[in-house]
Short mmCIF file of C-alpha atoms and ligand atoms in Angstrom, two decimals:
data_model
loop_
_atom_site.label_atom_id
_atom_site.label_comp_id
_atom_site.label_asym_id
_atom_site.label_seq_id
_atom_site.Cartn_x
_atom_site.Cartn_y
_atom_site.Cartn_z
CA MET A 248 -0.05 -0.07 -0.07
CA MET A 249 1.70 3.14 -1.11
CA THR A 250 0.51 7.22 -0.69
CA ASN A 251 2.28 9.97 -2.26
CA LYS A 252 4.42 10.78 0.90
CA ASN A 253 6.82 7.94 -0.17
CA SER A 254 10.28 8.81 -0.17
CA VAL A 255 13.27 6.99 -1.58
CA LEU A 256 16.89 7.50 -1.33
CA LEU A 257 18.98 6.34 -4.80
CA LEU A 258 22.11 5.90 -4.86
CA TYR A 259 24.07 5.42 -7.83
CA THR A 260 27.29 4.13 -7.90
CA GLY A 261 27.58 3.08 -11.63
CA GLY A 262 27.70 0.05 -13.66
CA THR A 263 25.76 -0.86 -17.03
CA ILE A 264 22.88 0.77 -16.19
CA GLY A 265 24.19 3.71 -16.31
CA MET A 266 26.78 3.05 -19.06
CA SER A 267 26.68 5.48 -22.38
CA GLU A 268 26.97 4.29 -25.58
CA ASN A 269 30.70 3.78 -25.54
CA LEU A 270 30.38 1.91 -21.85
CA CYS A 271 32.03 4.77 -19.82
CA PRO A 272 29.73 5.53 -16.90
CA MET A 273 27.31 8.34 -17.09
CA ALA A 274 26.36 10.86 -14.72
CA PHE A 275 23.34 10.36 -13.05
CA GLU A 276 21.60 13.40 -14.57
CA GLN A 277 22.28 12.00 -17.82
CA VAL A 278 20.72 8.74 -16.66
CA GLN A 279 17.77 10.03 -15.10
CA LYS A 280 17.23 12.04 -18.61
CA LEU A 281 16.60 8.72 -20.06
CA LEU A 282 13.97 7.60 -17.34
CA PRO A 283 11.33 10.18 -17.58
CA GLU A 284 9.05 7.58 -15.74
CA LEU A 285 10.55 7.89 -12.60
CA GLU A 286 8.53 11.14 -12.19
CA GLN A 287 5.43 9.29 -12.81
CA THR A 288 6.14 6.96 -9.83
CA GLY A 289 4.53 9.14 -7.62
CA VAL A 290 7.51 8.31 -5.17
CA ASN A 291 9.19 11.15 -3.86
CA ILE A 292 12.75 10.39 -5.32
CA THR A 293 16.51 11.63 -3.84
CA ASN A 294 19.04 11.12 -5.93
CA PHE A 295 22.81 11.07 -4.65
CA SER A 296 25.88 10.13 -7.01
CA PHE A 297 29.21 8.74 -5.67
CA ASP A 298 31.78 10.16 -7.78
CA PRO A 299 33.09 8.96 -9.84
CA PRO A 300 30.57 6.29 -11.13
CA ILE A 301 32.28 3.15 -11.24
CA ASP A 302 31.97 -0.06 -13.00
CA SER A 303 31.39 -2.68 -10.25
CA SER A 304 34.89 -4.47 -10.70
CA ASP A 305 36.60 -1.61 -8.96
CA VAL A 306 34.46 -1.66 -5.93
CA ASP A 307 36.04 -1.95 -2.79
CA THR A 308 35.63 -2.19 1.13
CA ASP A 309 34.93 1.90 0.97
CA LEU A 310 31.94 1.94 -1.35
CA TRP A 311 30.69 -0.64 0.82
CA GLU A 312 31.46 1.59 4.15
CA LYS A 313 29.92 5.33 2.08
CA ILE A 314 26.91 3.16 1.34
CA ALA A 315 26.29 2.34 4.57
CA ARG A 316 27.19 5.87 6.30
CA MET A 317 24.63 7.61 3.92
CA ILE A 318 21.98 4.89 4.77
CA GLU A 319 22.38 5.98 8.27
CA ASN A 320 22.39 9.47 7.83
CA ASN A 321 19.58 9.55 6.17
CA TYR A 322 17.84 6.85 7.39
CA ASP A 323 15.12 8.49 9.03
CA LYS A 324 14.31 11.05 6.23
CA PHE A 325 13.43 8.09 3.52
CA ASP A 326 11.35 4.84 3.28
CA GLY A 327 13.63 3.14 1.39
CA PHE A 328 16.38 2.85 -0.32
CA VAL A 329 17.71 2.13 -3.89
CA VAL A 330 21.47 1.37 -4.68
CA LEU A 331 22.20 1.00 -8.33
CA HIS A 332 25.29 -1.31 -8.66
CA GLY A 333 26.84 -2.84 -11.62
CA THR A 334 25.84 -6.93 -11.85
CA ASP A 335 29.24 -7.89 -11.39
CA THR A 336 29.90 -7.73 -7.99
CA MET A 337 26.48 -6.84 -6.92
CA ALA A 338 26.04 -9.72 -4.82
CA TYR A 339 28.74 -8.81 -2.64
CA THR A 340 27.57 -5.41 -2.22
CA ALA A 341 24.87 -6.20 -1.56
CA SER A 342 26.01 -8.71 1.43
CA ALA A 343 28.55 -6.74 3.09
CA LEU A 344 25.22 -4.11 3.53
CA SER A 345 23.20 -6.77 5.41
CA PHE A 346 26.05 -6.95 7.69
CA MET A 347 27.16 -3.72 8.59
CA LEU A 348 23.23 -2.71 8.85
CA GLU A 349 22.07 -4.36 11.77
CA ASN A 350 18.35 -4.30 12.93
CA LEU A 351 17.23 -3.26 9.72
CA ALA A 352 13.95 -1.80 9.57
CA LYS A 353 13.97 -0.45 5.93
CA PRO A 354 14.18 -1.85 3.00
CA ILE A 355 16.95 -1.64 1.04
CA ILE A 356 16.86 -2.74 -2.95
CA LEU A 357 19.94 -2.89 -5.10
CA THR A 358 19.53 -3.47 -8.54
CA GLY A 359 21.23 -2.60 -12.32
CA SER A 360 20.37 -3.92 -15.46
CA GLN A 361 22.37 -6.10 -18.39
CA LEU A 362 21.64 -3.27 -21.31
CA ARG A 363 22.38 0.23 -20.95
CA ILE A 364 19.18 2.51 -19.70
CA GLY A 365 19.42 4.03 -23.22
CA GLU A 366 19.21 0.86 -25.07
CA LEU A 367 16.41 -0.26 -27.03
CA ARG A 368 15.28 -3.63 -25.17
CA THR A 369 17.04 -2.42 -22.28
CA ASP A 370 15.55 -4.10 -19.15
CA ALA A 371 16.89 -1.12 -16.35
CA LYS A 372 13.73 0.65 -16.50
CA GLU A 373 11.84 -2.28 -14.70
CA ASN A 374 14.61 -3.08 -12.90
CA LEU A 375 14.76 0.58 -11.63
CA LEU A 376 10.98 0.92 -11.52
CA ASN A 377 10.28 -2.14 -9.62
CA ALA A 378 13.16 -1.28 -7.38
CA ILE A 379 11.84 2.13 -6.16
CA MET A 380 8.09 0.39 -5.86
CA LEU A 381 9.93 -2.32 -3.32
CA ALA A 382 11.79 0.21 -1.46
CA CYS A 383 8.61 1.81 -0.57
CA GLY A 384 6.24 -1.14 -0.28
CA LYS A 385 4.38 -1.07 2.76
CA ASN A 386 1.35 -3.44 5.03
CA GLU A 387 -1.63 -2.11 6.82
CA PHE A 388 -0.02 -0.40 9.91
CA GLY A 389 2.57 1.37 7.77
CA GLU A 390 5.71 -0.84 8.68
CA ALA A 391 8.25 -1.87 5.50
CA MET A 392 6.64 -4.71 3.39
CA VAL A 393 10.87 -6.36 3.35
CA PRO A 394 13.20 -4.68 5.59
CA GLU A 395 15.95 -6.39 4.13
CA VAL A 396 19.04 -5.79 2.17
CA CYS A 397 17.73 -7.31 -1.21
CA VAL A 398 18.65 -7.50 -4.78
CA TYR A 399 15.68 -6.77 -7.46
CA PHE A 400 16.28 -8.58 -11.15
CA GLY A 401 14.40 -9.97 -14.21
CA ASP A 402 10.82 -9.87 -11.78
CA GLU A 403 12.55 -11.02 -9.10
CA LEU A 404 13.58 -10.10 -5.27
CA TYR A 405 15.97 -12.18 -3.35
CA ARG A 406 17.21 -12.13 0.17
CA GLY A 407 20.93 -9.87 -1.00
CA ASN A 408 22.83 -12.26 0.94
CA ARG A 409 21.75 -15.39 -0.55
CA THR A 410 22.45 -14.12 -4.05
CA THR A 411 25.00 -15.37 -7.20
CA LYS A 412 25.68 -13.72 -10.54
CA LYS A 413 24.50 -16.46 -12.41
CA ASN A 414 24.01 -15.20 -16.43
CA ALA A 415 26.55 -12.63 -18.03
CA GLU A 416 24.19 -11.67 -20.62
CA HIS A 417 20.51 -13.38 -19.07
CA PHE A 418 17.91 -10.51 -18.30
CA SER A 419 17.58 -12.95 -15.40
CA ALA A 420 20.95 -12.55 -13.97
CA PHE A 421 20.82 -13.35 -10.37
CA ARG A 422 19.78 -16.68 -8.43
CA SER A 423 19.17 -17.47 -4.88
CA TYR A 424 19.87 -21.22 -5.20
CA ASN A 425 19.79 -21.71 -1.30
CA TYR A 426 16.88 -19.73 -0.03
CA PRO A 427 13.23 -18.98 -1.64
CA LEU A 428 12.47 -15.66 -3.01
CA LEU A 429 11.23 -12.42 -1.67
CA ALA A 430 9.06 -11.07 -4.04
CA LYS A 431 8.27 -11.34 -7.72
CA ALA A 432 6.74 -8.67 -9.47
CA GLY A 433 3.77 -9.41 -12.06
CA VAL A 434 0.93 -7.64 -12.63
CA HIS A 435 0.53 -7.11 -9.08
CA ILE A 436 3.81 -7.14 -6.78
CA LYS A 437 3.53 -10.61 -4.67
CA TYR A 438 5.01 -10.66 -1.13
CA PHE A 439 6.19 -14.22 0.67
CA THR A 440 6.17 -12.39 3.54
CA SER A 441 7.16 -16.32 5.45
CA ASN A 442 10.13 -16.02 3.45
CA ILE A 443 11.31 -12.25 5.06
CA ARG A 444 12.89 -11.52 7.82
CA TYR A 445 11.78 -8.99 10.39
CA PRO A 446 13.79 -7.06 12.73
CA ASP A 447 12.62 -6.99 16.34
CA LYS A 448 10.72 -3.19 16.82
CA SER A 449 12.46 -2.29 19.76
CA ALA A 450 16.23 -2.69 18.64
CA LYS A 451 17.46 0.41 16.87
CA LEU A 452 19.59 0.47 13.35
CA CYS A 453 23.08 0.10 14.17
CA VAL A 454 26.12 0.27 11.70
CA ARG A 455 29.48 -1.57 12.04
CA THR A 456 31.65 -0.68 8.69
CA LYS A 457 35.21 -1.73 10.07
CA THR A 458 36.70 -4.37 7.45
CA ASP A 459 39.67 -6.67 7.30
CA LYS A 460 40.46 -7.83 3.68
CA ASN A 461 43.18 -10.14 4.97
CA ILE A 462 41.43 -13.05 3.16
CA ALA A 463 42.05 -15.45 0.57
CA ILE A 464 39.71 -18.18 -1.18
CA LEU A 465 41.15 -21.32 -1.86
CA LYS A 466 39.55 -23.34 -4.96
CA ILE A 467 40.75 -27.23 -4.82
CA PHE A 468 40.79 -29.31 -7.82
CA PRO A 469 42.47 -32.71 -8.54
CA GLY A 470 45.81 -32.57 -8.81
CA ILE A 471 46.51 -29.30 -7.08
CA THR A 472 50.09 -28.79 -5.90
CA GLN A 473 51.45 -28.69 -1.94
CA ASN A 474 53.23 -25.56 -3.76
CA ALA A 475 49.64 -24.13 -4.81
CA VAL A 476 48.26 -24.41 -1.37
CA SER A 477 51.07 -23.30 0.45
CA ALA A 478 51.28 -20.48 -1.04
CA VAL A 479 48.01 -19.18 -0.41
CA PHE A 480 48.41 -20.24 3.50
CA SER A 481 51.66 -18.16 3.38
CA THR A 482 50.06 -14.70 2.43
CA THR A 483 51.36 -12.29 4.45
CA ASN A 484 49.13 -10.50 7.18
CA LEU A 485 46.88 -13.71 6.26
CA LYS A 486 43.40 -14.43 9.14
CA ALA A 487 41.27 -16.80 7.01
CA VAL A 488 40.36 -18.75 4.44
CA VAL A 489 37.56 -19.87 2.39
CA LEU A 490 38.49 -22.89 1.04
CA GLU A 491 36.23 -24.36 -1.85
CA SER A 492 35.71 -27.95 -1.64
CA PHE A 493 33.67 -30.76 -3.17
CA GLY A 494 30.19 -32.05 -2.90
CA SER A 495 29.07 -32.02 0.66
CA GLY A 496 32.62 -30.48 1.58
CA ASN A 497 34.96 -33.43 1.03
CA VAL A 498 38.95 -32.06 0.49
CA PRO A 499 41.42 -34.54 -0.67
CA GLN A 500 43.26 -37.09 2.41
CA GLU A 501 45.14 -39.68 1.03
CA ASN A 502 48.10 -36.94 0.49
CA THR A 503 48.65 -36.36 3.76
CA TRP A 504 50.63 -33.18 2.99
CA PHE A 505 47.07 -31.36 2.36
CA LEU A 506 45.69 -31.65 5.93
CA ASN A 507 48.67 -30.70 7.27
CA GLU A 508 48.83 -27.39 5.39
CA LEU A 509 45.68 -26.83 6.64
CA LYS A 510 46.43 -27.32 10.37
CA LYS A 511 49.61 -25.74 10.35
CA ALA A 512 47.32 -22.69 9.39
CA ILE A 513 44.66 -23.30 11.80
CA ASP A 514 47.84 -23.67 14.56
CA LYS A 515 48.91 -20.67 13.20
CA LYS A 516 45.48 -18.84 14.20
CA ILE A 517 44.28 -18.51 10.26
CA ILE A 518 40.55 -19.23 10.16
CA ILE A 519 39.70 -21.82 7.50
CA VAL A 520 36.33 -21.49 6.40
CA ASN A 521 34.67 -24.62 4.36
CA LYS A 522 32.39 -23.54 1.43
CA THR A 523 31.22 -26.23 -1.26
CA GLN A 524 31.63 -25.50 -4.67
CA CYS A 525 28.45 -26.67 -5.95
CA ASN A 526 25.71 -23.79 -5.85
CA SER A 527 23.08 -25.63 -4.22
CA GLY A 528 23.33 -27.44 -1.02
CA SER A 529 24.95 -27.36 1.96
CA VAL A 530 28.62 -28.20 3.63
CA GLU A 531 27.79 -31.77 5.96
CA MET A 532 30.92 -32.36 7.67
CA GLY A 533 31.62 -35.58 8.57
CA ARG A 534 29.61 -36.72 6.22
CA TYR A 535 32.03 -38.64 4.43
CA PRO A 536 35.32 -39.37 5.70
CA ALA A 537 37.07 -36.94 3.48
CA SER A 538 35.57 -34.07 5.57
CA GLN A 539 35.79 -35.53 8.96
CA LYS A 540 39.29 -34.97 9.38
CA LEU A 541 38.70 -30.94 8.34
CA LYS A 542 36.08 -30.69 11.29
CA ASP A 543 38.39 -32.58 13.62
CA ILE A 544 41.34 -30.08 12.84
CA GLY A 545 38.68 -26.91 13.92
CA VAL A 546 37.44 -25.97 10.30
CA ILE A 547 34.37 -23.76 10.33
CA SER A 548 31.63 -25.27 7.87
CA ALA A 549 29.80 -21.98 5.90
CA TYR A 550 26.80 -24.62 5.69
CA ASP A 551 24.69 -23.40 2.52
CA CYS A 552 26.41 -19.63 2.34
CA THR A 553 27.27 -17.99 -0.65
CA THR A 554 31.09 -17.18 -1.53
CA GLU A 555 29.70 -13.38 -1.35
CA ALA A 556 28.57 -13.79 2.17
CA ILE A 557 30.81 -15.92 3.58
CA VAL A 558 34.04 -13.50 2.21
CA THR A 559 32.36 -10.46 3.22
CA LYS A 560 30.86 -12.03 6.49
CA LEU A 561 34.60 -12.54 7.42
CA MET A 562 35.65 -9.16 6.11
CA CYS A 563 33.38 -7.79 8.57
CA LEU A 564 33.71 -10.32 11.35
CA LEU A 565 37.34 -9.63 11.34
CA GLY A 566 36.79 -6.06 11.33
CA GLU A 567 34.88 -5.26 13.99
CA ASN A 568 36.05 -7.98 16.49
CA LYS A 569 39.91 -8.51 17.84
CA ASP A 570 38.91 -11.77 19.69
CA LEU A 571 39.65 -15.25 17.80
CA GLU A 572 37.20 -17.03 19.73
CA LYS A 573 34.37 -14.06 19.49
CA VAL A 574 34.77 -14.18 15.53
CA ASN A 575 34.86 -18.22 15.67
CA ASN A 576 31.54 -17.95 17.35
CA LEU A 577 29.77 -15.33 14.82
CA LEU A 578 30.85 -17.59 11.74
CA LYS A 579 28.25 -20.14 13.59
CA THR A 580 25.89 -18.05 14.00
CA ASP A 581 23.23 -16.82 11.39
CA ILE A 582 23.31 -13.14 11.81
CA ALA A 583 21.60 -12.36 8.68
CA GLY A 584 19.85 -14.82 7.27
CA GLU A 585 22.63 -15.58 5.57
CA MET A 586 22.74 -19.47 6.17
CA THR A 587 20.76 -22.25 6.94
CA ILE A 588 22.63 -24.08 9.95
CA SER A 589 21.40 -27.62 9.45
CA ASP A 590 21.14 -30.70 12.32
CA SER A 591 23.18 -32.86 10.63
CA GLU A 592 26.95 -31.70 11.61
N1 LIG B 214 31.17 -4.52 -15.57
C1 LIG B 214 29.58 -4.26 -15.44
C2 LIG B 214 29.42 -3.79 -13.82
O1 LIG B 214 29.52 -4.94 -12.92
C3 LIG B 214 28.83 -5.07 -15.48
C4 LIG B 214 26.88 -4.53 -15.30
O2 LIG B 214 26.82 -3.62 -14.43
O3 LIG B 214 26.00 -5.62 -15.35
O4 LIG B 214 29.85 -2.72 -13.46
#
C-alpha cells in the first residue's frame, strides 16, 4: 500500500545501467533524462551519486562503508533506499551491507541492468522502477514489507546475502540457490512474507563498517599441488581462508600434506571456513571421511552460504572483532539470514 508521501533515496554507484554508448559510466543527471518515467512513480525520489560512477569490478570495501554511512545518515528521512550498482559484484555489496546494517527496519534494494538504460530493449527501466516500488512497499500498519537488504533483478526479489550472479547475458542474471524468493513482480507485486526477516521492533539500527581484507579463497581441484596450497597460506597478514571444497565439503585425504597444510595454518590462528563448490546444498562435515578430518582439526562450516556472503561476513567480523573466539562463534551463527544451519553436522 503506497501513499504519495513515499520517499526513496536513490544511491547511484555506476554499472552498465548508467553507461553511455562507449561504455563509460554517465553522471546520474544523464541517466535521469533517459528515464522520464521516474517522475510518474508518485514517489519522492532524492538521488545521490558516488563520484566517479564506477564499473562494479572496481568496488572495494570503502564503497560499502560509504553506502552504509549514507543510509545511516539519511535513515529517518526516507521510507526506503535503492542502490544502483553494476551486476558483476552486486551480490558482494548486498552481502556486505546485510552484515554492516544490524536491526534494519527499512528496505534497501540493489539493482542494475544487463543493457544500458538508453538501449531499445533495456531491462534497466523495469528493474529500476520496480526497485523503487519495492523500496517503499508498506503493509496496512505502515511498516516496510521487506525490511532487508535485497537484490531485485528480472522480476524477482532476493535476499541480498543469498544471491549470486549466475548469468552474464540473460535478463534473469541472479539466483538465490539456497533460499526462496522474497517477492515477485508481475501484474501485482506478490510478497512471500514467510520468507522475509522482520527486525525486533524495539532494536535500533546499528551500523558497523570496519572491515579486514586479509582473507583469501582457496578453490581446490584434482591434482592441486602443495606449492599452490602453501602459497595461499603463506600470504602476508593472512587472517582467514575460504576453502572451496568438493560436494558436501570434501577434500583430498590420501595425500597427507593437504590436511597438514591446513592444520599448520589453524595452529597459526588462521581461520578456515569450508564452503562447497556446488551452488545448491550445504556443507555437511562428517558425512564422508573426506570431510570428517576437517572438522577434527577445527575447520568451520559455511553450511549453505554463498561465497559472496562468507567472504564479506569474514571481512566484517574480522574488522569489528579482535577476539578470535568471538569471530569463530559468530561464523557459526546465522546473523543476517545468510545461512541455514543444518542439524546433521
Ligand atoms: N561490468 C558491469 C558492472 O558490474 C556489468 C554490469 O553492470 O552488468 O559494473
